[in-house]
Tab-separated table of C-alpha atoms in Angstrom:
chain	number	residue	atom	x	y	z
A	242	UNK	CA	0.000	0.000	0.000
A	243	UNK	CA	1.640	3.284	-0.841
A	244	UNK	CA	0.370	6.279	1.363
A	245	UNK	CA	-0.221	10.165	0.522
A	246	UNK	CA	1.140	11.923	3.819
A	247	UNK	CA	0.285	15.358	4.606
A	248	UNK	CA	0.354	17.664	7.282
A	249	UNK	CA	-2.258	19.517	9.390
A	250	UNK	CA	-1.101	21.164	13.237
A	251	UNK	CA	2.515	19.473	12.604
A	252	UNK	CA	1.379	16.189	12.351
A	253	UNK	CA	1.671	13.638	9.795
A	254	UNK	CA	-1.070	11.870	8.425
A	255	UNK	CA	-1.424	9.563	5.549
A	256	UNK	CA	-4.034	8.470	2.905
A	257	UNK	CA	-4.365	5.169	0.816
A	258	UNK	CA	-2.742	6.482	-2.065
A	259	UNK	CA	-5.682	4.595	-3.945
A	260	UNK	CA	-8.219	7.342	-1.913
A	261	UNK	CA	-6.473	10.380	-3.566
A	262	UNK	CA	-7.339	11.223	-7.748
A	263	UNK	CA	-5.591	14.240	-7.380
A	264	UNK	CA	-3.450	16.973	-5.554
A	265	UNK	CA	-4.205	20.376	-6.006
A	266	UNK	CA	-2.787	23.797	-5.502
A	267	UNK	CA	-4.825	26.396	-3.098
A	268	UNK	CA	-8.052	26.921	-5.069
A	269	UNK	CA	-10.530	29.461	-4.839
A	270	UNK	CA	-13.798	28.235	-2.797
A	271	UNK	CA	-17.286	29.629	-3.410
A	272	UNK	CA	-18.716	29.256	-0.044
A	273	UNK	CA	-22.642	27.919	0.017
A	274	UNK	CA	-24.920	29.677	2.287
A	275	UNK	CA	-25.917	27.358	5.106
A	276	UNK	CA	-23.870	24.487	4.175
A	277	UNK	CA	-22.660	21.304	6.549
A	278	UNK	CA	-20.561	21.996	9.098
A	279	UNK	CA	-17.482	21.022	8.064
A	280	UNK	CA	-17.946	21.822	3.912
A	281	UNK	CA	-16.486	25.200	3.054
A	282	UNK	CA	-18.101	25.798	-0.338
A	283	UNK	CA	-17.410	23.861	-4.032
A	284	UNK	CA	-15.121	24.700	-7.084
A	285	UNK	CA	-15.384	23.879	-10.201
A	286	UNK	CA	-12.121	21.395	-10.678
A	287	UNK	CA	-12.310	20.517	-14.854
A	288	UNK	CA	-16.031	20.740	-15.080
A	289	UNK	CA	-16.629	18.613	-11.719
A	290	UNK	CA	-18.426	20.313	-8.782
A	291	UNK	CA	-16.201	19.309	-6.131
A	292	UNK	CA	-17.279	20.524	-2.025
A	293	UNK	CA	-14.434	21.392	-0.126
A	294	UNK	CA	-14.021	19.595	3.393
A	295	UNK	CA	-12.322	21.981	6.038
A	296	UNK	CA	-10.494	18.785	7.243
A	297	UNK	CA	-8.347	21.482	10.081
A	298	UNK	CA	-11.563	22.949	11.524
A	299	UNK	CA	-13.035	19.271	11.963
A	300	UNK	CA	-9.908	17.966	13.493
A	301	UNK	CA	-9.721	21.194	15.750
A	302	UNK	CA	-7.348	22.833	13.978
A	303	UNK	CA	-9.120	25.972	12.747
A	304	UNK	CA	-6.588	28.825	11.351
A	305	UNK	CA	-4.563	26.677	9.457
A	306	UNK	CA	-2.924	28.191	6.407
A	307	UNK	CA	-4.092	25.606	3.641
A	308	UNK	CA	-1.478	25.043	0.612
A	309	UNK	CA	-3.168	22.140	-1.134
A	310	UNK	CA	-6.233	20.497	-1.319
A	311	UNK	CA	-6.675	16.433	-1.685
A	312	UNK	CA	-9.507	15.236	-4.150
A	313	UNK	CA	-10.199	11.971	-2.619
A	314	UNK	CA	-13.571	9.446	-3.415
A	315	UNK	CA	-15.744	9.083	-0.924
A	316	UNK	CA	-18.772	6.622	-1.575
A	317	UNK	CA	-18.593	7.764	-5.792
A	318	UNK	CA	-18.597	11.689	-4.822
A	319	UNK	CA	-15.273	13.575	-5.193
A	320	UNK	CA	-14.443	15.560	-2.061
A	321	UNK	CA	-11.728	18.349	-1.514
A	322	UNK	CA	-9.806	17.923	1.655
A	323	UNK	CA	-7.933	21.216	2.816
A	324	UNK	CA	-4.345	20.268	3.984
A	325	UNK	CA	-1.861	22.153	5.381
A	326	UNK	CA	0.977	20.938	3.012
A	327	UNK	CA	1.549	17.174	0.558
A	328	UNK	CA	4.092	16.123	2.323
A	329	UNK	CA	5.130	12.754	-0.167
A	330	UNK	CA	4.099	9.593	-1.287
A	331	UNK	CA	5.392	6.144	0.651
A	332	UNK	CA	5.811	2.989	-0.221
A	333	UNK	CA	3.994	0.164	1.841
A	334	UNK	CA	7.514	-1.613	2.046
A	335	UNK	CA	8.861	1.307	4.064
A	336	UNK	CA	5.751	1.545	6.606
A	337	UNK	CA	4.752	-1.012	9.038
A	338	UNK	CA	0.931	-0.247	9.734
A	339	UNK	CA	-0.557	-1.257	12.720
A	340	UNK	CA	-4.094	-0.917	14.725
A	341	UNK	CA	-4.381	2.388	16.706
A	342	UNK	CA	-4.317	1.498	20.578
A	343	UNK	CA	-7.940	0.833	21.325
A	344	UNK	CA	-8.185	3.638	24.012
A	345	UNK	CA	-7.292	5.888	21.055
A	346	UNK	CA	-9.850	4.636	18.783
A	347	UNK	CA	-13.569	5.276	19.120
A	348	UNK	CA	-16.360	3.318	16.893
A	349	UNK	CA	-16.923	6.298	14.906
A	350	UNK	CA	-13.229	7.307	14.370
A	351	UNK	CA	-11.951	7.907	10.881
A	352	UNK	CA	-8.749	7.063	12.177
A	353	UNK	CA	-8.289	2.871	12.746
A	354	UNK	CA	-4.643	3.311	12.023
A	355	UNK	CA	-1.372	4.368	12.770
A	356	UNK	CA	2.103	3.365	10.207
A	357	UNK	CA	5.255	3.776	11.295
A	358	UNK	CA	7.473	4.569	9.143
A	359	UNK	CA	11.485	5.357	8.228
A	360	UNK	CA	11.493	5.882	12.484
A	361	UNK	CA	8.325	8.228	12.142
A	362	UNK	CA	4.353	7.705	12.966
A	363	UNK	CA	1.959	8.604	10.269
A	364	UNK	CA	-1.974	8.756	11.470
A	365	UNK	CA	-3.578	7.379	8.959
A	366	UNK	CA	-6.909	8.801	7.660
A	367	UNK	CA	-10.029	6.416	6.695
A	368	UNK	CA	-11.666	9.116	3.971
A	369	UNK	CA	-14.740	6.098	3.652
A	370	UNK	CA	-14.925	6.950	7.896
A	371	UNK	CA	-14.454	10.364	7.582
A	372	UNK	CA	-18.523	11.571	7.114
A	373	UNK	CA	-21.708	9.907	7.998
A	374	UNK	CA	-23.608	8.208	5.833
A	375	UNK	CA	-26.468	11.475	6.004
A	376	UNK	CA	-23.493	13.970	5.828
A	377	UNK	CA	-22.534	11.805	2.384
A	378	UNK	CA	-26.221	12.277	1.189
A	379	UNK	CA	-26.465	16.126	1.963
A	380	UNK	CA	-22.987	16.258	-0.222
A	381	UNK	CA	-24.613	14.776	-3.183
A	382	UNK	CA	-27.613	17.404	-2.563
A	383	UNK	CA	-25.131	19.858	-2.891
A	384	UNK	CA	-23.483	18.551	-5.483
A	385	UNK	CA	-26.450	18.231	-7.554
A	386	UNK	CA	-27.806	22.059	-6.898
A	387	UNK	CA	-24.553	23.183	-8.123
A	388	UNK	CA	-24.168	21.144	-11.057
């Protein structure tokens, strides 16, 4: 498995690079009035609507100066994550991945994983774990209005 790490509040974290379609620079987000929590707004990325997740502000991390934002799939419905920085892509031979301690890891958590790799630990990010199923459903909504 080869991993697309990133950073957000100094800390590493890692995607499937499978998850990720594409890497983008800082884009300009048109924000939609009363909106999910967490979405920002969409852009228009090559003809796609594409909603913009503030991944810092739902991670508590609000303030963040965003560089690049991660087009991921998440259940068939493109989603921009905003990232601090791409960090690099890692090869699955270089990584050991193993569970996240269980006091660390909550039913609901997006984050089942931790890697450890070249003497470093990468949290790694479920993006299929990351929204409810509802939140998914209110993302195609929007989506579809902006289309």
């Amino acid at each position: 498995m080869q991993l697309l790490t990133f950073y957000l509040n100094r800390i590493k974290f890692g995607i499937p690079l499978a998850n990720v379609e594409s890497i983008e620079n800082r884009v300009e987000v048109v924000s939609i009035p009363r909106s999910l929590e967490y979405i920002k707004g969409v852009i228009n990325l090559h003809g796609d609507i594409v909603p913009i997740y503030n991944l810092p502000a739902k991670f508590g991390y609000a303030g963040l100066s965003i560089r690049n934002v991660i087009i991921v799939n998440v259940g068939g419905i493109k989603i921009g994550l905003e990232v601090e920085s791409v960090n690099e892509i890692l090869s699955g031979e270089d990584c050991q991945v193993v569970p996240m301690p269980q006091i660390m890891n909550p039913q609901s958590s997006c984050f089942n994983d931790v890697a450890s790799c070249k003497k470093e630990l990468i949290v790694l990010l479920d993006v299929t774990r990351l929204m409810t199923k509802e939140e998914q459903q209110d993302i195609r909504k929007i989506v579809a209005e902006n289309s």
